[in-house]
Amino acid sequence: MSRRLRGSQPGSLAPARRLALPGRPRRGKPFRVLVLGGARSGKSLTAERLLGRRERVDYVACGPLPSGEDPDWADRVRLHQERRPEQWTTMETLELEDVLAGRLPGLESAVLVDCLSTWLAGVMEECGLWEGAPDADKQLAERVDGLLDAWRATRRHVVAVSNEVGSGVIPGTVSGVRFRDELGVLNARIAAECEQVWLCVAGIAQRLR
């Protein structure tokens, strides 16, 4: 997937308030945080607040680019852009392994990944899972394992957002069940490698670890 860098759009809202972050990392040490929540639970805002005082943040947007074909998605992207501090840099890519390794662009910036749910959806599509590609399952497993390896090895301060899908309605399609199960496993594997895990419900952030 091609990579594109651009500056964040300045927003009209007040700067995000930073949440208390007990056990902050020493300089040069990795510090990995996962923020979970359902739709409209406040998980993205919580992740932004956790990094609210960071001058340099690479905001990794894993979702599709906004377009007129999906006005609701375009509106969500716009609101997120307006809320970010002006000096943050936005990266639109699925190559999270490179970002975590510091190849895109460097170790001095913290990283906010929003979100693992859209990353997984994009990777599943890239692997040809929905088209029944013969090696799709193998490719997907390799991409997920590669992300976990990069997550464990990263030297960057990184906060990742993901959807908590275990408490939702049972999907009505085979593909929906597959995505829910894959995301649930991915969330659990990422959480096991984090120094902090947060859960957001109705706009309230609760630290689990």
PDB file of N, CA, C and O in Angstrom, residues 23-60:
ATOM      1  N   GLY A  23       3.041   5.236  35.976  1.00  0.00           N
ATOM      2  CA  GLY A  23       4.043   4.335  35.455  1.00  0.00           C
ATOM      3  C   GLY A  23       4.575   4.778  34.111  1.00  0.00           C
ATOM      4  O   GLY A  23       4.804   3.957  33.225  1.00  0.00           O
ATOM      5  N   ARG A  24       4.793   6.083  33.930  1.00  0.00           N
ATOM      6  CA  ARG A  24       5.283   6.583  32.653  1.00  0.00           C
ATOM      7  C   ARG A  24       6.660   6.014  32.355  1.00  0.00           C
ATOM      8  O   ARG A  24       7.441   5.751  33.253  1.00  0.00           O
ATOM      9  N   PRO A  25       6.986   5.810  31.084  1.00  0.00           N
ATOM     10  CA  PRO A  25       8.241   5.143  30.729  1.00  0.00           C
ATOM     11  C   PRO A  25       9.453   6.039  30.942  1.00  0.00           C
ATOM     12  O   PRO A  25       9.371   7.257  30.859  1.00  0.00           O
ATOM     13  N   ARG A  26      10.585   5.409  31.219  1.00  0.00           N
ATOM     14  CA  ARG A  26      11.842   6.138  31.226  1.00  0.00           C
ATOM     15  C   ARG A  26      12.250   6.407  29.785  1.00  0.00           C
ATOM     16  O   ARG A  26      11.847   5.692  28.872  1.00  0.00           O
ATOM     17  N   ARG A  27      13.049   7.442  29.598  1.00  0.00           N
ATOM     18  CA  ARG A  27      13.486   7.818  28.256  1.00  0.00           C
ATOM     19  C   ARG A  27      14.160   6.629  27.567  1.00  0.00           C
ATOM     20  O   ARG A  27      15.009   5.957  28.131  1.00  0.00           O
ATOM     21  N   GLY A  28      13.785   6.399  26.337  1.00  0.00           N
ATOM     22  CA  GLY A  28      14.393   5.327  25.562  1.00  0.00           C
ATOM     23  C   GLY A  28      13.759   3.966  25.760  1.00  0.00           C
ATOM     24  O   GLY A  28      14.140   3.003  25.111  1.00  0.00           O
ATOM     25  N   LYS A  29      12.765   3.865  26.682  1.00  0.00           N
ATOM     26  CA  LYS A  29      12.123   2.587  26.947  1.00  0.00           C
ATOM     27  C   LYS A  29      10.800   2.495  26.176  1.00  0.00           C
ATOM     28  O   LYS A  29      10.079   3.482  26.044  1.00  0.00           O
ATOM     29  N   PRO A  30      10.451   1.309  25.676  1.00  0.00           N
ATOM     30  CA  PRO A  30       9.160   1.169  24.985  1.00  0.00           C
ATOM     31  C   PRO A  30       8.014   1.303  25.989  1.00  0.00           C
ATOM     32  O   PRO A  30       8.156   0.976  27.167  1.00  0.00           O
ATOM     33  N   PHE A  31       6.887   1.779  25.520  1.00  0.00           N
ATOM     34  CA  PHE A  31       5.704   1.914  26.370  1.00  0.00           C
ATOM     35  C   PHE A  31       4.497   1.740  25.473  1.00  0.00           C
ATOM     36  O   PHE A  31       4.210   2.580  24.641  1.00  0.00           O
ATOM     37  N   ARG A  32       3.798   0.623  25.645  1.00  0.00           N
ATOM     38  CA  ARG A  32       2.716   0.251  24.732  1.00  0.00           C
ATOM     39  C   ARG A  32       1.385   0.266  25.470  1.00  0.00           C
ATOM     40  O   ARG A  32       1.257  -0.313  26.554  1.00  0.00           O
ATOM     41  N   VAL A  33       0.407   0.915  24.842  1.00  0.00           N
ATOM     42  CA  VAL A  33      -0.909   1.103  25.455  1.00  0.00           C
ATOM     43  C   VAL A  33      -1.978   0.692  24.441  1.00  0.00           C
ATOM     44  O   VAL A  33      -1.900   1.045  23.261  1.00  0.00           O
ATOM     45  N   LEU A  34      -2.988  -0.049  24.905  1.00  0.00           N
ATOM     46  CA  LEU A  34      -4.142  -0.411  24.079  1.00  0.00           C
ATOM     47  C   LEU A  34      -5.383   0.214  24.688  1.00  0.00           C
ATOM     48  O   LEU A  34      -5.629   0.078  25.896  1.00  0.00           O
ATOM     49  N   VAL A  35      -6.173   0.893  23.859  1.00  0.00           N
ATOM     50  CA  VAL A  35      -7.427   1.511  24.294  1.00  0.00           C
ATOM     51  C   VAL A  35      -8.568   0.834  23.546  1.00  0.00           C
ATOM     52  O   VAL A  35      -8.668   0.947  22.317  1.00  0.00           O
ATOM     53  N   LEU A  36      -9.424   0.140  24.283  1.00  0.00           N
ATOM     54  CA  LEU A  36     -10.548  -0.593  23.710  1.00  0.00           C
ATOM     55  C   LEU A  36     -11.859   0.129  23.984  1.00  0.00           C
ATOM     56  O   LEU A  36     -11.974   0.898  24.942  1.00  0.00           O
ATOM     57  N   GLY A  37     -12.861  -0.157  23.153  1.00  0.00           N
ATOM     58  CA  GLY A  37     -14.191   0.400  23.379  1.00  0.00           C
ATOM     59  C   GLY A  37     -15.109   0.079  22.223  1.00  0.00           C
ATOM     60  O   GLY A  37     -14.646  -0.278  21.133  1.00  0.00           O
ATOM     61  N   GLY A  38     -16.382   0.210  22.441  1.00  0.00           N
ATOM     62  CA  GLY A  38     -17.349   0.009  21.376  1.00  0.00           C
ATOM     63  C   GLY A  38     -17.493   1.258  20.529  1.00  0.00           C
ATOM     64  O   GLY A  38     -16.766   2.243  20.691  1.00  0.00           O
ATOM     65  N   ALA A  39     -18.456   1.244  19.619  1.00  0.00           N
ATOM     66  CA  ALA A  39     -18.708   2.384  18.754  1.00  0.00           C
ATOM     67  C   ALA A  39     -19.134   3.589  19.583  1.00  0.00           C
ATOM     68  O   ALA A  39     -19.971   3.478  20.489  1.00  0.00           O
ATOM     69  N   ARG A  40     -18.535   4.743  19.286  1.00  0.00           N
ATOM     70  CA  ARG A  40     -18.869   6.003  19.954  1.00  0.00           C
ATOM     71  C   ARG A  40     -18.674   5.939  21.473  1.00  0.00           C
ATOM     72  O   ARG A  40     -19.380   6.604  22.235  1.00  0.00           O
ATOM     73  N   SER A  41     -17.712   5.144  21.907  1.00  0.00           N
ATOM     74  CA  SER A  41     -17.476   4.973  23.337  1.00  0.00           C
ATOM     75  C   SER A  41     -16.494   5.984  23.899  1.00  0.00           C
ATOM     76  O   SER A  41     -16.320   6.069  25.123  1.00  0.00           O
ATOM     77  N   GLY A  42     -15.816   6.738  23.027  1.00  0.00           N
ATOM     78  CA  GLY A  42     -14.806   7.688  23.463  1.00  0.00           C
ATOM     79  C   GLY A  42     -13.400   7.146  23.431  1.00  0.00           C
ATOM     80  O   GLY A  42     -12.476   7.763  23.971  1.00  0.00           O
ATOM     81  N   LYS A  43     -13.193   6.013  22.766  1.00  0.00           N
ATOM     82  CA  LYS A  43     -11.872   5.378  22.773  1.00  0.00           C
ATOM     83  C   LYS A  43     -10.834   6.203  22.016  1.00  0.00           C
ATOM     84  O   LYS A  43      -9.686   6.320  22.464  1.00  0.00           O
ATOM     85  N   SER A  44     -11.196   6.777  20.880  1.00  0.00           N
ATOM     86  CA  SER A  44     -10.229   7.587  20.131  1.00  0.00           C
ATOM     87  C   SER A  44      -9.861   8.855  20.894  1.00  0.00           C
ATOM     88  O   SER A  44      -8.687   9.251  20.943  1.00  0.00           O
ATOM     89  N   LEU A  45     -10.858   9.494  21.492  1.00  0.00           N
ATOM     90  CA  LEU A  45     -10.590  10.697  22.272  1.00  0.00           C
ATOM     91  C   LEU A  45      -9.703  10.378  23.472  1.00  0.00           C
ATOM     92  O   LEU A  45      -8.797  11.149  23.821  1.00  0.00           O
ATOM     93  N   THR A  46      -9.933   9.227  24.096  1.00  0.00           N
ATOM     94  CA  THR A  46      -9.104   8.816  25.228  1.00  0.00           C
ATOM     95  C   THR A  46      -7.659   8.629  24.790  1.00  0.00           C
ATOM     96  O   THR A  46      -6.727   9.081  25.460  1.00  0.00           O
ATOM     97  N   ALA A  47      -7.456   7.970  23.650  1.00  0.00           N
ATOM     98  CA  ALA A  47      -6.096   7.766  23.147  1.00  0.00           C
ATOM     99  C   ALA A  47      -5.416   9.102  22.856  1.00  0.00           C
ATOM    100  O   ALA A  47      -4.232   9.288  23.161  1.00  0.00           O
ATOM    101  N   GLU A  48      -6.151  10.029  22.275  1.00  0.00           N
ATOM    102  CA  GLU A  48      -5.591  11.354  22.000  1.00  0.00           C
ATOM    103  C   GLU A  48      -5.228  12.085  23.288  1.00  0.00           C
ATOM    104  O   GLU A  48      -4.199  12.779  23.357  1.00  0.00           O
ATOM    105  N   ARG A  49      -6.039  11.940  24.309  1.00  0.00           N
ATOM    106  CA  ARG A  49      -5.756  12.590  25.590  1.00  0.00           C
ATOM    107  C   ARG A  49      -4.520  11.992  26.253  1.00  0.00           C
ATOM    108  O   ARG A  49      -3.770  12.698  26.936  1.00  0.00           O
ATOM    109  N   LEU A  50      -4.304  10.704  26.083  1.00  0.00           N
ATOM    110  CA  LEU A  50      -3.125  10.069  26.660  1.00  0.00           C
ATOM    111  C   LEU A  50      -1.838  10.660  26.095  1.00  0.00           C
ATOM    112  O   LEU A  50      -0.792  10.634  26.742  1.00  0.00           O
ATOM    113  N   LEU A  51      -1.918  11.186  24.878  1.00  0.00           N
ATOM    114  CA  LEU A  51      -0.745  11.782  24.230  1.00  0.00           C
ATOM    115  C   LEU A  51      -0.900  13.286  24.071  1.00  0.00           C
ATOM    116  O   LEU A  51      -0.173  13.907  23.294  1.00  0.00           O
ATOM    117  N   GLY A  52      -1.843  13.872  24.813  1.00  0.00           N
ATOM    118  CA  GLY A  52      -2.219  15.267  24.600  1.00  0.00           C
ATOM    119  C   GLY A  52      -1.105  16.272  24.786  1.00  0.00           C
ATOM    120  O   GLY A  52      -1.144  17.344  24.189  1.00  0.00           O
ATOM    121  N   ARG A  53      -0.109  15.965  25.600  1.00  0.00           N
ATOM    122  CA  ARG A  53       0.984  16.909  25.836  1.00  0.00           C
ATOM    123  C   ARG A  53       2.229  16.602  25.024  1.00  0.00           C
ATOM    124  O   ARG A  53       3.254  17.260  25.195  1.00  0.00           O
ATOM    125  N   ARG A  54       2.146  15.607  24.190  1.00  0.00           N
ATOM    126  CA  ARG A  54       3.274  15.274  23.319  1.00  0.00           C
ATOM    127  C   ARG A  54       3.327  16.264  22.157  1.00  0.00           C
ATOM    128  O   ARG A  54       2.331  16.465  21.456  1.00  0.00           O
ATOM    129  N   GLU A  55       4.478  16.858  21.948  1.00  0.00           N
ATOM    130  CA  GLU A  55       4.609  17.798  20.838  1.00  0.00           C
ATOM    131  C   GLU A  55       4.671  17.073  19.501  1.00  0.00           C
ATOM    132  O   GLU A  55       4.177  17.586  18.497  1.00  0.00           O
ATOM    133  N   ARG A  56       5.278  15.891  19.477  1.00  0.00           N
ATOM    134  CA  ARG A  56       5.440  15.168  18.215  1.00  0.00           C
ATOM    135  C   ARG A  56       4.748  13.817  18.312  1.00  0.00           C
ATOM    136  O   ARG A  56       5.116  12.965  19.119  1.00  0.00           O
ATOM    137  N   VAL A  57       3.717  13.646  17.505  1.00  0.00           N
ATOM    138  CA  VAL A  57       2.958  12.400  17.460  1.00  0.00           C
ATOM    139  C   VAL A  57       2.701  12.045  16.006  1.00  0.00           C
ATOM    140  O   VAL A  57       2.273  12.888  15.213  1.00  0.00           O
ATOM    141  N   ASP A  58       2.972  10.804  15.645  1.00  0.00           N
ATOM    142  CA  ASP A  58       2.608  10.285  14.328  1.00  0.00           C
ATOM    143  C   ASP A  58       1.263   9.595  14.461  1.00  0.00           C
ATOM    144  O   ASP A  58       1.150   8.543  15.107  1.00  0.00           O
ATOM    145  N   TYR A  59       0.237  10.208  13.877  1.00  0.00           N
ATOM    146  CA  TYR A  59      -1.122   9.669  13.946  1.00  0.00           C
ATOM    147  C   TYR A  59      -1.309   8.742  12.748  1.00  0.00           C
ATOM    148  O   TYR A  59      -1.348   9.202  11.606  1.00  0.00           O
ATOM    149  N   VAL A  60      -1.408   7.432  12.997  1.00  0.00           N
ATOM    150  CA  VAL A  60      -1.498   6.447  11.926  1.00  0.00           C
ATOM    151  C   VAL A  60      -2.970   6.117  11.690  1.00  0.00           C
ATOM    152  O   VAL A  60      -3.613   5.468  12.518  1.00  0.00           O
TER     153      VAL A  60
END
